[in-house]
mmCIF file of C-alpha atoms and ligand atoms in Angstrom:
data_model
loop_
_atom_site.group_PDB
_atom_site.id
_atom_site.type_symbol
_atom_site.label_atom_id
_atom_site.label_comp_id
_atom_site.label_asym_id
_atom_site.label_seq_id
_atom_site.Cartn_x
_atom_site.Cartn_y
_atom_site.Cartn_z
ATOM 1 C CA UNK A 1 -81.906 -13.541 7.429
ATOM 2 C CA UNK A 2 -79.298 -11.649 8.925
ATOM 3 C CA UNK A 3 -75.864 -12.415 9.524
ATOM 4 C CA UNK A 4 -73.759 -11.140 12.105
ATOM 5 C CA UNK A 5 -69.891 -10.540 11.900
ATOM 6 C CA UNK A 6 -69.076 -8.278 14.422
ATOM 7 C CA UNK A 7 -68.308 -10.440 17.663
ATOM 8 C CA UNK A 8 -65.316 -8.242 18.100
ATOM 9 C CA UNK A 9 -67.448 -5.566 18.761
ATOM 10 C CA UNK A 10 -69.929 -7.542 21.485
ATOM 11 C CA UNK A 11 -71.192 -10.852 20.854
ATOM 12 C CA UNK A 12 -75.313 -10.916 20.999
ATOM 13 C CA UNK A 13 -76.883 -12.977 24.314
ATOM 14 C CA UNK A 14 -78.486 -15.828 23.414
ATOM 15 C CA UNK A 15 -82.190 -16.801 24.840
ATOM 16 C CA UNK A 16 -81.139 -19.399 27.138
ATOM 17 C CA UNK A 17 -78.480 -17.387 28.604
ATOM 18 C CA UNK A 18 -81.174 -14.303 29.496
ATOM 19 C CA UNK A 19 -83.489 -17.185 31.107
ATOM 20 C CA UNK A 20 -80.914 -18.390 33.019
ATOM 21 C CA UNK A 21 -79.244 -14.395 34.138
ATOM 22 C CA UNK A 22 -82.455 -13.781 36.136
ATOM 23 C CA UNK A 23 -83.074 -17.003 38.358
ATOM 24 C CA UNK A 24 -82.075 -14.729 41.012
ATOM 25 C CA UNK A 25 -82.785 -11.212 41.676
ATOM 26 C CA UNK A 26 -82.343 -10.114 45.110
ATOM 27 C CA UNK A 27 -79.267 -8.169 46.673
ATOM 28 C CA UNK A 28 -76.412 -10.073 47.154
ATOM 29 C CA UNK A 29 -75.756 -7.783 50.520
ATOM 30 C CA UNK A 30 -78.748 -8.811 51.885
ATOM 31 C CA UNK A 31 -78.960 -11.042 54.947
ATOM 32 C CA UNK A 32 -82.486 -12.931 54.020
ATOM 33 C CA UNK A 33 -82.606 -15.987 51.665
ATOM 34 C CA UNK A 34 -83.484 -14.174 48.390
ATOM 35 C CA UNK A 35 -80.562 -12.023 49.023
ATOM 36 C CA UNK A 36 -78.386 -15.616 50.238
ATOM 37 C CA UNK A 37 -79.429 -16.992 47.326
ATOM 38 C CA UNK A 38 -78.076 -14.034 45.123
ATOM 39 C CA UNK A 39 -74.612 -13.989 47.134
ATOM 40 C CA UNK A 40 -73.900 -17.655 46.267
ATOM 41 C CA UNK A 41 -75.162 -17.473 42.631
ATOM 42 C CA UNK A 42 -72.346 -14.656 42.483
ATOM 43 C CA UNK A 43 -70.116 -16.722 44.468
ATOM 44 C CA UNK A 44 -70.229 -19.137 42.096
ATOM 45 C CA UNK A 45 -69.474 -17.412 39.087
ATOM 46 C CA UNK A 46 -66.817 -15.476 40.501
ATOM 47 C CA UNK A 47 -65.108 -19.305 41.245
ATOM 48 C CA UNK A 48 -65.995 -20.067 37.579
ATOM 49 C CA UNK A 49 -64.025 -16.791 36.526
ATOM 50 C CA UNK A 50 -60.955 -17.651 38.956
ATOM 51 C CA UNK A 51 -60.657 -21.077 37.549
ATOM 52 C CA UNK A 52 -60.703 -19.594 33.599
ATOM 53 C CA UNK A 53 -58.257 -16.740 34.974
ATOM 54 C CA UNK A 54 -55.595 -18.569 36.946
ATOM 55 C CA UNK A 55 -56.430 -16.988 39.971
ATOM 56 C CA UNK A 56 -58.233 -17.650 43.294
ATOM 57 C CA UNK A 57 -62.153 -15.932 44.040
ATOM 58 C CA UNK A 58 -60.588 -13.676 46.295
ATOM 59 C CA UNK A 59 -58.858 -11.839 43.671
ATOM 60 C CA UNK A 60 -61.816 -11.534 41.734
ATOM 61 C CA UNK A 61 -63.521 -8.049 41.295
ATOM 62 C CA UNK A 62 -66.962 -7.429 39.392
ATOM 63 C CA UNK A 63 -67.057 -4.265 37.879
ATOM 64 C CA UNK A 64 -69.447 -2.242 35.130
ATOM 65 C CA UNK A 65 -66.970 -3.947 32.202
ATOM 66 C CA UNK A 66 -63.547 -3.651 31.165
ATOM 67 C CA UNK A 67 -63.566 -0.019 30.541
ATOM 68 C CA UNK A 68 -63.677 0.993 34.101
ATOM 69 C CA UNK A 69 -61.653 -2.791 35.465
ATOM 70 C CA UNK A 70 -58.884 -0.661 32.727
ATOM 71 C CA UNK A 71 -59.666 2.209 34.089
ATOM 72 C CA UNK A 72 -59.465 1.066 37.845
ATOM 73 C CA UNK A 73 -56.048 -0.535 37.324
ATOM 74 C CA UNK A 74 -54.281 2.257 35.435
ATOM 75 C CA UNK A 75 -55.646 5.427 37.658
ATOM 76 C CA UNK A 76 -55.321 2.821 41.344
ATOM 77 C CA UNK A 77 -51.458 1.491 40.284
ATOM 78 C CA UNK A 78 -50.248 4.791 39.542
ATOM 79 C CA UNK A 79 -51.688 6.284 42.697
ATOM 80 C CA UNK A 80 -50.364 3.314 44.815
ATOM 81 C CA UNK A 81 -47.203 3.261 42.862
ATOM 82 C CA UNK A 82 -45.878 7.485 42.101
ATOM 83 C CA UNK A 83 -43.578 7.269 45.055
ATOM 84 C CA UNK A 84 -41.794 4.191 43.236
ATOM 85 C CA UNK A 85 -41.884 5.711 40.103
ATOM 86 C CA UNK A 86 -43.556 7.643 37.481
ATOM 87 C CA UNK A 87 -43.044 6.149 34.399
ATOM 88 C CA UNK A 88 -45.925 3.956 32.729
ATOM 89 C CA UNK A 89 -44.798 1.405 29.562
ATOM 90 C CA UNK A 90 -47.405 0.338 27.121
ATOM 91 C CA UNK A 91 -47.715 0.341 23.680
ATOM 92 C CA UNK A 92 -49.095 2.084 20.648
ATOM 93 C CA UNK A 93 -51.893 -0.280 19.797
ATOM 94 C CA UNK A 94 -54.551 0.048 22.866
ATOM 95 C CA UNK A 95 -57.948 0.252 22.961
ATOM 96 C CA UNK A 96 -58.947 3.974 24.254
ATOM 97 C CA UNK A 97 -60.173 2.262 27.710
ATOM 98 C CA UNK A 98 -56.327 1.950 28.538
ATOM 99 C CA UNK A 99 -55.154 4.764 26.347
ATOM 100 C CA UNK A 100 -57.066 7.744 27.566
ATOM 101 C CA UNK A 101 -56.727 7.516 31.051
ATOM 102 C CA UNK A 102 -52.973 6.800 30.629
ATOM 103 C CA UNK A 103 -53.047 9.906 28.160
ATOM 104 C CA UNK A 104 -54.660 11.816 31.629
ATOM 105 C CA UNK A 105 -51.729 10.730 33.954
ATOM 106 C CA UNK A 106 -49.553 12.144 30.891
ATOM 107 C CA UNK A 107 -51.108 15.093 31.190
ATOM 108 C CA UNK A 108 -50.673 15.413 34.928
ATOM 109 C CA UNK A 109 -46.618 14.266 34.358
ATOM 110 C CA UNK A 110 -46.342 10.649 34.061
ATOM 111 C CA UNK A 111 -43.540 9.471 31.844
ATOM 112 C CA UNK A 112 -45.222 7.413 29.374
ATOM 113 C CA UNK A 113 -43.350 5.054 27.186
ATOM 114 C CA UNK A 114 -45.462 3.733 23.689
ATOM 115 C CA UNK A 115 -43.610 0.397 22.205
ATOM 116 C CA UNK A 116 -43.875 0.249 18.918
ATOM 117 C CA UNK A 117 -46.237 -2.708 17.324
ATOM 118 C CA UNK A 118 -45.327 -3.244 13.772
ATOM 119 C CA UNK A 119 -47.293 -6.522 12.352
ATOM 120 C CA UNK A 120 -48.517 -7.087 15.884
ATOM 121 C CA UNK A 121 -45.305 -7.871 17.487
ATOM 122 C CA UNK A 122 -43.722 -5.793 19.865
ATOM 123 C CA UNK A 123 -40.516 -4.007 19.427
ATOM 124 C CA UNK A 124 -37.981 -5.976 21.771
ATOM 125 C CA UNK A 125 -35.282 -3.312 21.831
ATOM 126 C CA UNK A 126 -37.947 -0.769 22.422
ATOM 127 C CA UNK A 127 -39.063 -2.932 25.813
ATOM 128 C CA UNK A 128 -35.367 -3.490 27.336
ATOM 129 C CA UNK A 129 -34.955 0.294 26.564
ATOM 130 C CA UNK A 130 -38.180 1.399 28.498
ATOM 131 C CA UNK A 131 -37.716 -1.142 30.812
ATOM 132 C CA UNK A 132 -34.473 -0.074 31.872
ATOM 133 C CA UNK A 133 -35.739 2.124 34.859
ATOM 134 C CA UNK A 134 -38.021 1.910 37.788
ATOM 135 C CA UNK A 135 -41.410 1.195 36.078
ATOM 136 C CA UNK A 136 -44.726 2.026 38.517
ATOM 137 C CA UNK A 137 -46.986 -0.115 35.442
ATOM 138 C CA UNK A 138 -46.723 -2.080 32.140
ATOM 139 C CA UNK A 139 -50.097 -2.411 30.387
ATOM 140 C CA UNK A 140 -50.537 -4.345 27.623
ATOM 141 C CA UNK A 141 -53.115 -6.562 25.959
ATOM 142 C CA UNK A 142 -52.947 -10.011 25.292
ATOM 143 C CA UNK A 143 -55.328 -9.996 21.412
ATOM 144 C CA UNK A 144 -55.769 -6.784 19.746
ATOM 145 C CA UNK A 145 -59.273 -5.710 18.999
ATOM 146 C CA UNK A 146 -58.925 -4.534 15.359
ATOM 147 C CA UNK A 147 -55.958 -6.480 13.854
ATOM 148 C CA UNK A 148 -56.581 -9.956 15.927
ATOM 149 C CA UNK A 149 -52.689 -9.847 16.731
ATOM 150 C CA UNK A 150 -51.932 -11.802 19.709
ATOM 151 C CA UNK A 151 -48.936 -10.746 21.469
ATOM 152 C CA UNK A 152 -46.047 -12.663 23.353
ATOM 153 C CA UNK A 153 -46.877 -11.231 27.008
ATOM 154 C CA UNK A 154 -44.595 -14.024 28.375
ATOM 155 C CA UNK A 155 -41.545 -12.432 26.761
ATOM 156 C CA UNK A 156 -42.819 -8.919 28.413
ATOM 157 C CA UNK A 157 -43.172 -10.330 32.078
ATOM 158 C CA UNK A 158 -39.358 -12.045 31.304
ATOM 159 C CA UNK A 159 -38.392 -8.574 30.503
ATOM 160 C CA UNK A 160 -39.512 -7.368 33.242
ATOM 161 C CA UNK A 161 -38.486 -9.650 35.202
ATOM 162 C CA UNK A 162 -34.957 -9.642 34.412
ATOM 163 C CA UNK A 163 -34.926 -5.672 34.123
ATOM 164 C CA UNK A 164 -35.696 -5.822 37.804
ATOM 165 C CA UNK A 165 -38.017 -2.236 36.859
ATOM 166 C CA UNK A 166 -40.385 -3.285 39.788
ATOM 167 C CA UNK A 167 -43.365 -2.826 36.915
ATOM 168 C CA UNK A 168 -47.084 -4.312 37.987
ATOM 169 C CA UNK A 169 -47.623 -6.019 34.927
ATOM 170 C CA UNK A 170 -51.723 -5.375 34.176
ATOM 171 C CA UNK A 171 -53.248 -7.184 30.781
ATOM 172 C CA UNK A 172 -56.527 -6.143 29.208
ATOM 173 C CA UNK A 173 -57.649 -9.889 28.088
ATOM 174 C CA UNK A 174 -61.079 -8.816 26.939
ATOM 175 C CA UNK A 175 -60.488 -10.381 23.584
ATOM 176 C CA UNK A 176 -58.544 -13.190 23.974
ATOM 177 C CA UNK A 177 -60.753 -14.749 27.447
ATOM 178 C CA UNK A 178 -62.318 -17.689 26.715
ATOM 179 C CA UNK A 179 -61.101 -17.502 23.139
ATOM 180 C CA UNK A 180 -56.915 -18.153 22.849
ATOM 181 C CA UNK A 181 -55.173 -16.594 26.117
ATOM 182 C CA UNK A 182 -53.262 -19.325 28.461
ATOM 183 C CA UNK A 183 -53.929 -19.276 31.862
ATOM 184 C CA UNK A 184 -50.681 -19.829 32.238
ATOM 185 C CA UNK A 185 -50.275 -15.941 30.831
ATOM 186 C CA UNK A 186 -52.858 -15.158 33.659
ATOM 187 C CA UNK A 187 -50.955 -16.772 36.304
ATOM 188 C CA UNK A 188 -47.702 -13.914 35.416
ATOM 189 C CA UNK A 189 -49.675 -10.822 35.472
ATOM 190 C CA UNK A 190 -50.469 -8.674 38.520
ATOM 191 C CA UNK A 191 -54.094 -7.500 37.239
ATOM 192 C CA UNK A 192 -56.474 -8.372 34.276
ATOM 193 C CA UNK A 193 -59.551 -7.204 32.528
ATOM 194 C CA UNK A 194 -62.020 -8.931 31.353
ATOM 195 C CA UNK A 195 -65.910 -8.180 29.862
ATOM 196 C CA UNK A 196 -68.759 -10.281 29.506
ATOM 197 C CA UNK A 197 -70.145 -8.948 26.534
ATOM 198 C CA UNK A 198 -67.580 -10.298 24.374
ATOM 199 C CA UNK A 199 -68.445 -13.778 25.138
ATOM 200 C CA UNK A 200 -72.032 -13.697 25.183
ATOM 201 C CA UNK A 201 -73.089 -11.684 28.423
ATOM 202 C CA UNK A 202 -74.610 -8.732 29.113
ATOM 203 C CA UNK A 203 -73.225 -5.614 28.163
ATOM 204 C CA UNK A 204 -71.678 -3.287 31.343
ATOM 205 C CA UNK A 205 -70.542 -6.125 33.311
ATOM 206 C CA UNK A 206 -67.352 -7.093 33.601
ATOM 207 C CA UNK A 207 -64.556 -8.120 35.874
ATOM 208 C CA UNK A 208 -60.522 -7.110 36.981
ATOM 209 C CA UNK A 209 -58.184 -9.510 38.701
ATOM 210 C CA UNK A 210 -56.094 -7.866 41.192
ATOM 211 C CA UNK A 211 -53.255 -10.270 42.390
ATOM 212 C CA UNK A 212 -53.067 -10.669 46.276
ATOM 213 C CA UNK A 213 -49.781 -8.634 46.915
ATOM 214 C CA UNK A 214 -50.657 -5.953 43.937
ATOM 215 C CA UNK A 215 -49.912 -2.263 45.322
ATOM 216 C CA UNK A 216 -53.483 -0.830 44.374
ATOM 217 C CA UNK A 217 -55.917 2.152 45.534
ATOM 218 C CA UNK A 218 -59.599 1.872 45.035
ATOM 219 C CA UNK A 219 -61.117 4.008 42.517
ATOM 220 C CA UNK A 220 -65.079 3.527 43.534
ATOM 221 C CA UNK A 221 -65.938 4.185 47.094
ATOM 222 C CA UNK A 222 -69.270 3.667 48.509
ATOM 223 C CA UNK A 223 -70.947 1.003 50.303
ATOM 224 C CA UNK A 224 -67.895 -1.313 50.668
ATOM 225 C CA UNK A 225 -69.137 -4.692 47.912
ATOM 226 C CA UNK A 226 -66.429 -6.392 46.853
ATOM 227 C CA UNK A 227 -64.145 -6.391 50.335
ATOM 228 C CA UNK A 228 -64.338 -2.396 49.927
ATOM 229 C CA UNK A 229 -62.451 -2.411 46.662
ATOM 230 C CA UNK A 230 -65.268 -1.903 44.334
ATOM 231 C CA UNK A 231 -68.326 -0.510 46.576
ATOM 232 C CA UNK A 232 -71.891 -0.586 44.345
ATOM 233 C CA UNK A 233 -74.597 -3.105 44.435
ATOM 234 C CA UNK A 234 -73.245 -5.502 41.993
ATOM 235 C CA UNK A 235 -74.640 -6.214 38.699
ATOM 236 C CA UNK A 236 -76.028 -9.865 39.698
ATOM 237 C CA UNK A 237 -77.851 -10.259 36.416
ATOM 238 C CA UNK A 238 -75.145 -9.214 34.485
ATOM 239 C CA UNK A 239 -72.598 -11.256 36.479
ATOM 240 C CA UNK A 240 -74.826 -14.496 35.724
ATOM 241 C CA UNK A 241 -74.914 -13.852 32.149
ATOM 242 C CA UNK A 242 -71.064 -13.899 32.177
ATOM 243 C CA UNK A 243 -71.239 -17.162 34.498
ATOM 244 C CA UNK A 244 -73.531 -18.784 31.767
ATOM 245 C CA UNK A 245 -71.971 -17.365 28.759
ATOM 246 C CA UNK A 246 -68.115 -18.810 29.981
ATOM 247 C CA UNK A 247 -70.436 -21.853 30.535
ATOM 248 C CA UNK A 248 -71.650 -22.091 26.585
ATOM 249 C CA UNK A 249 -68.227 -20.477 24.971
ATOM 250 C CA UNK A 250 -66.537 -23.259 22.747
ATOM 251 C CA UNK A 251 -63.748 -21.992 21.934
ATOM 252 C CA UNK A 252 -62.056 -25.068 20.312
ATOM 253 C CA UNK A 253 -64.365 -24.471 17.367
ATOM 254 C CA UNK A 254 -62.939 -20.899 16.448
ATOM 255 C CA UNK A 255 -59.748 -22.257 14.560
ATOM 256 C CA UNK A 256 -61.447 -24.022 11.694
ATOM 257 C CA UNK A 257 -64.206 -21.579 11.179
ATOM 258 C CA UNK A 258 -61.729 -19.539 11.069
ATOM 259 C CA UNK A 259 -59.754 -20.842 8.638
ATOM 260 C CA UNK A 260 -63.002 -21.513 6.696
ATOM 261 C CA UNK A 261 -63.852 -17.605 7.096
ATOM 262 C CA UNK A 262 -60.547 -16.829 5.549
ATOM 263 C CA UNK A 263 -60.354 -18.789 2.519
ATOM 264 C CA UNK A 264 -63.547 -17.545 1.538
ATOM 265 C CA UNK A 265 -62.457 -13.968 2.559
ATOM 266 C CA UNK A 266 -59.446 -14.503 0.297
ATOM 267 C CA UNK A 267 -61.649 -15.090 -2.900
ATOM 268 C CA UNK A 268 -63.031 -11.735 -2.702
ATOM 269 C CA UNK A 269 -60.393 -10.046 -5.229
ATOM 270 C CA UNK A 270 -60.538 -6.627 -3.953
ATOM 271 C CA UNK A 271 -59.801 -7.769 -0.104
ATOM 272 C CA UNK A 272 -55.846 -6.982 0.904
ATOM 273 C CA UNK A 273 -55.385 -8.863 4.842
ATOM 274 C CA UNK A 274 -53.850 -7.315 7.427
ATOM 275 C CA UNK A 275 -52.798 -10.696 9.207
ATOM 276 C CA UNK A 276 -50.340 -10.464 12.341
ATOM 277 C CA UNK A 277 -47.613 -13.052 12.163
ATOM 278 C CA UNK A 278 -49.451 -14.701 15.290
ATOM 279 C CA UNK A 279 -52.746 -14.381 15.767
ATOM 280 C CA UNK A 280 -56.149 -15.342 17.288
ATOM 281 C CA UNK A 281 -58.758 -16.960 15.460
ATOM 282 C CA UNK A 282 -61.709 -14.749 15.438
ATOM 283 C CA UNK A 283 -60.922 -10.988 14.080
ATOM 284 C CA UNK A 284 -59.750 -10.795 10.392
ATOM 285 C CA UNK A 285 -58.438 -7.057 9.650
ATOM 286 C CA UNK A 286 -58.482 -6.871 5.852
ATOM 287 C CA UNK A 287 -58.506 -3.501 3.238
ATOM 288 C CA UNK A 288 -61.565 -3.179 0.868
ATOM 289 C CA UNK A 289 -58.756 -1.500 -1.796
ATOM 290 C CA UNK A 290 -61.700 0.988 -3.402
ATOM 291 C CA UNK A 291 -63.910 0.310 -1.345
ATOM 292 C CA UNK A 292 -64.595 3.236 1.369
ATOM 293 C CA UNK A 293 -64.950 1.359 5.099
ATOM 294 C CA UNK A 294 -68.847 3.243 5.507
ATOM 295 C CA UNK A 295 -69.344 2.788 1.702
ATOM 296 C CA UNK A 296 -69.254 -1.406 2.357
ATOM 297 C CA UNK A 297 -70.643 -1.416 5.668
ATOM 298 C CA UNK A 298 -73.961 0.018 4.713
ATOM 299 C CA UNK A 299 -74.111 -1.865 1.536
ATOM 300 C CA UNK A 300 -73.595 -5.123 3.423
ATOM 301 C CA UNK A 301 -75.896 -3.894 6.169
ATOM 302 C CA UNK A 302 -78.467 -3.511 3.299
ATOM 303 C CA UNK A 303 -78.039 -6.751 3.024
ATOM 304 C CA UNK A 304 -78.563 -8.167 6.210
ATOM 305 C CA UNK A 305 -74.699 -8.472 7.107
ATOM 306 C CA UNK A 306 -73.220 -6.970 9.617
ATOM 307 C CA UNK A 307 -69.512 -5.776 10.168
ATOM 308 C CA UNK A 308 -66.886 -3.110 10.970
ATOM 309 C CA UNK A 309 -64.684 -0.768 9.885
ATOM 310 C CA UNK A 310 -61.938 -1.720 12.929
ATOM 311 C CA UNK A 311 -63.535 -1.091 15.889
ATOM 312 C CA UNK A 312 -66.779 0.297 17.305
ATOM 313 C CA UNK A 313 -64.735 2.612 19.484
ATOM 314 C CA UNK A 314 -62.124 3.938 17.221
ATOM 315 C CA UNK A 315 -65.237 4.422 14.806
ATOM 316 C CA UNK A 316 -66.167 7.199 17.039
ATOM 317 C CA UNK A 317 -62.557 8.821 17.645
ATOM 318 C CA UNK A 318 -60.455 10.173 14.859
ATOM 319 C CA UNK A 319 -58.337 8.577 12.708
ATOM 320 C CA UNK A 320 -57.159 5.214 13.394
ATOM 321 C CA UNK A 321 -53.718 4.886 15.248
ATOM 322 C CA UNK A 322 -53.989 1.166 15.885
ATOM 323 C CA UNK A 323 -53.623 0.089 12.196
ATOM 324 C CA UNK A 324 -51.252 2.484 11.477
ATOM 325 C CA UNK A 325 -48.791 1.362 13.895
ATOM 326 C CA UNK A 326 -49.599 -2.146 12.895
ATOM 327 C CA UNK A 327 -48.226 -0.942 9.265
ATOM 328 C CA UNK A 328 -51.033 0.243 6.835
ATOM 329 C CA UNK A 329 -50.376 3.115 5.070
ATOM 330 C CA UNK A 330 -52.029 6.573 6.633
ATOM 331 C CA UNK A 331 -53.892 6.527 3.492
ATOM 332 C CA UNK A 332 -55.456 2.843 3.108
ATOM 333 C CA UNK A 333 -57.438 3.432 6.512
ATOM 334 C CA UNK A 334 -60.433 4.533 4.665
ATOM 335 C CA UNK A 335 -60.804 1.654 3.090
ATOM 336 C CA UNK A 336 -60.343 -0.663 7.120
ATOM 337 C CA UNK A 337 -62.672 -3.696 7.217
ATOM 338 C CA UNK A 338 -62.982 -5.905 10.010
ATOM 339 C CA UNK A 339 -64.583 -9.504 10.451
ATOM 340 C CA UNK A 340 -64.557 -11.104 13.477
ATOM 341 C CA UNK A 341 -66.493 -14.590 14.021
ATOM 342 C CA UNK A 342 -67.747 -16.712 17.224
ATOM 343 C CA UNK A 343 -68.151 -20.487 17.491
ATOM 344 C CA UNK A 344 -71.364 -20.459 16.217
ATOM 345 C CA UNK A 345 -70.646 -18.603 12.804
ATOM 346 C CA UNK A 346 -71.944 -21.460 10.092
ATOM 347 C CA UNK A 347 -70.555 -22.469 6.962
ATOM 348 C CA UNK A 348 -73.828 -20.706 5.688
ATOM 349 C CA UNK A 349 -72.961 -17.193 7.299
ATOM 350 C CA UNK A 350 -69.655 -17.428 5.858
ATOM 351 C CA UNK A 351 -71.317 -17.959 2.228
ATOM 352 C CA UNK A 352 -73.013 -15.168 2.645
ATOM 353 C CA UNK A 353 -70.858 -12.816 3.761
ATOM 354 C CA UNK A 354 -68.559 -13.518 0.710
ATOM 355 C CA UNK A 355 -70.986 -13.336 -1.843
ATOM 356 C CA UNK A 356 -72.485 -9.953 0.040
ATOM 357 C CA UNK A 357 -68.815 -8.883 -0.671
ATOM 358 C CA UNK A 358 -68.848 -10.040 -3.946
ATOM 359 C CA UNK A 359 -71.554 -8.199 -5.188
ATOM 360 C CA UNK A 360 -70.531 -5.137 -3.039
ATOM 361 C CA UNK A 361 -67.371 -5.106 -5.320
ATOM 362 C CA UNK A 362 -69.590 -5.553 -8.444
ATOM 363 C CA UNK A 363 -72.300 -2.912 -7.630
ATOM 364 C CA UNK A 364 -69.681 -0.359 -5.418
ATOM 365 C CA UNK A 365 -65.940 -0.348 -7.294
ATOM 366 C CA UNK A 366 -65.365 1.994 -10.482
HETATM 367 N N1 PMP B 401 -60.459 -3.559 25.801
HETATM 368 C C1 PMP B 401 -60.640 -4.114 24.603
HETATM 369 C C2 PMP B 401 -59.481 -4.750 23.913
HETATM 370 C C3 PMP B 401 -61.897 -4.109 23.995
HETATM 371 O O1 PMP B 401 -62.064 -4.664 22.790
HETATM 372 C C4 PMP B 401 -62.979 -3.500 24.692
HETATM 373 C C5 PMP B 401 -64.362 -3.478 24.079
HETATM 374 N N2 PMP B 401 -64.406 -2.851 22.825
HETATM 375 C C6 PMP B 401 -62.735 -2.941 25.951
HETATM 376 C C7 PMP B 401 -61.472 -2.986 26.479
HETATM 377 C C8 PMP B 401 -63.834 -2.273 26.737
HETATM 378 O O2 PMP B 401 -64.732 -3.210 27.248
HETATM 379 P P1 PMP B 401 -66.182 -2.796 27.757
HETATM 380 O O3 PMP B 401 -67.030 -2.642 26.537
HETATM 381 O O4 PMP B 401 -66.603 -3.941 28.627
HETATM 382 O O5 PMP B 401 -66.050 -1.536 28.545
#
């Protein structure tokens, strides 16, 4: 049987979940009672969102998933925000949904400051410094998607704060939701991402909190769902999923599987870990030394386990910024493994996944 260790990447929807994601199916626009009962199926997990993200419903927006709620807040702060200033702080460690379209507005002019991330803490000096002027945005994320680093975002808003740069703080949360973020970190920030697929949900749904008195510009105009901000017919399907999946997420059962996941991870001789001095508890970041990343993952995937290099998306780009400027040598990415667990990984999957990895070293190292 297969086992999966790739929740980083998306976390599969269980059975129950689907069943439950298409009790309704009519337009939540229309007027009638299928499309009533739609709206307040929405309703309802949009309050269910609110309540995990510190926020009220109102401030709520669904969107396709956190690529374009990243995308949305980056490309509608700036355009709100260029008469107050040009300059954009975030750091070197972001997934390409925040990265790329802040590499665009640095291509149109933007000033873009890149904090330095070394072990998954941010450079403080670095922040004062690029905080030190008018700041239109600060984007940041609260758990990093290939090292598992969780970062102090309380010290950046106090930063900010006492800077006085004027920056719109936004967070990408879409690993830490559900998982290890406070709400109390929620409550500080002006926007946040979030996706559904990472606890369970569909895939392309997700949503972006936008804070009541947040300077923003729409970047999808149509037929004007979601109070005009975000016009499309919304995903309802999707959007239950991610009501049902919030619903089923135990969270409180990550820390000891993932301390289980570890010291079985650690008796694997070859394995070096790349482990942030703080840290969530379900993405482990380790080096297969003479092992190359592909090399293991198809061997284990042979073998009916499943993993990843560092991240699906950086798979696809070039190179591998992220775990450079958490500190691995330029050279050692090759060799980039990542594990990343959910509440329902068993003391069984984690057997099996080290002895995979133990006869991967046997069969694959010269
Ligand atoms: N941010 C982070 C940190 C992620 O891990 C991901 C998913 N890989 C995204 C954004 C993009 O989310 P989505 O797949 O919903 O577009």
């Amino acid at each position: 049987m297969a086992v999966y260790f790739d929740y980083a990447a998306t976390h599969p929807t269980e059975k129950e979940i689907i069943e439950k994601s298409f009790l309704y199916t009519g337009n939540p626009s229309s007027p009638h009672g299928c499309g009533i009962d739609a709206r307040k199926a929405l309703e309802n997990v949009r309050l269910a969102l609110a309540k995990a993200l510190g926020c009220t419903g109102e401030e709520v927006y669904f969107t396709s998933g956190a690529t374009e709620s990243n995308n949305t807040a980056i490309f509608g702060v700036c355009k709100a925000k260029k008469r107050f200033s040009t300059r954009i702080v975030t750091d070197d460690s972001q997934h390409p949904s925040v990265s790329e379209p802040i590499k665009a507005l640095e291509q149109e002019g933007w000033e873009v400051v890149r904090v330095s991330t070394k072990n998954g803490v941010h450079d403080e000096a670095e922040l004062r410094e690029a905080f030190s002027v008018p700041v239109a945005l600060a984007c940041f994320m609260s758990v990093n998607n290939e090292t598992g680093a969780k970062y102090d975002i309380k010290k950046i808003k106090k930063l900010i704060d006492i800077s006085g740069c004027g920056a719109h703080l936004h967070l990408d949360a879409v690993q830490g939701f559900a998982k290890c973020d406070s709400v109390s970190v929620y409550r500080l920030c002006d926007s946040i991402s979030v996706s559904a697929h990472k606890i369970g949900g569909f895939k392309g749904t997700g949503a972006l909190v936008i804070k009541k008195n947040a300077k923003i510009k729409p970047l999808i105009v149509g037929g004007g769902q979601e109070k005009g901000f975000r016009s499309g017919t919304e995903n309802l399907n999707g959007i239950l999923s991610f009501g049902e999946a919030l619903k089923l997420y135990d969270a409180e059962k990550l820390p000891e599987k993932y301390s289980q996941t570890l010291s079985a991870l650690k008796e694997v001789p070859y394995l070096e870990f790349n482990l942030p001095e703080s840290r969530c508890s379900h993405i482990i970041s380790c080096i297969a030394r003479g092992i190359r990343s592909e090399t293991l993952i198809n061997f284990l995937s042979a073998n009916g386990v499943y993993c990843s290099a560092s991240s699906a998306c950086s798979t696809r780009a070039k190179g591998n910024t992220v775990l450079e400027a958490f500190g691995v040598k330029s050279e050692d990415i090759i060799y980039a493994l990542r594990i990343s667990i959910s509440p329902k990984t068993t003391t069984e999957d984690i057997l099996t996944l080290k002895d995979a990895l133990l006869q991967g070293g046997e069969r694959l190292l010269k």
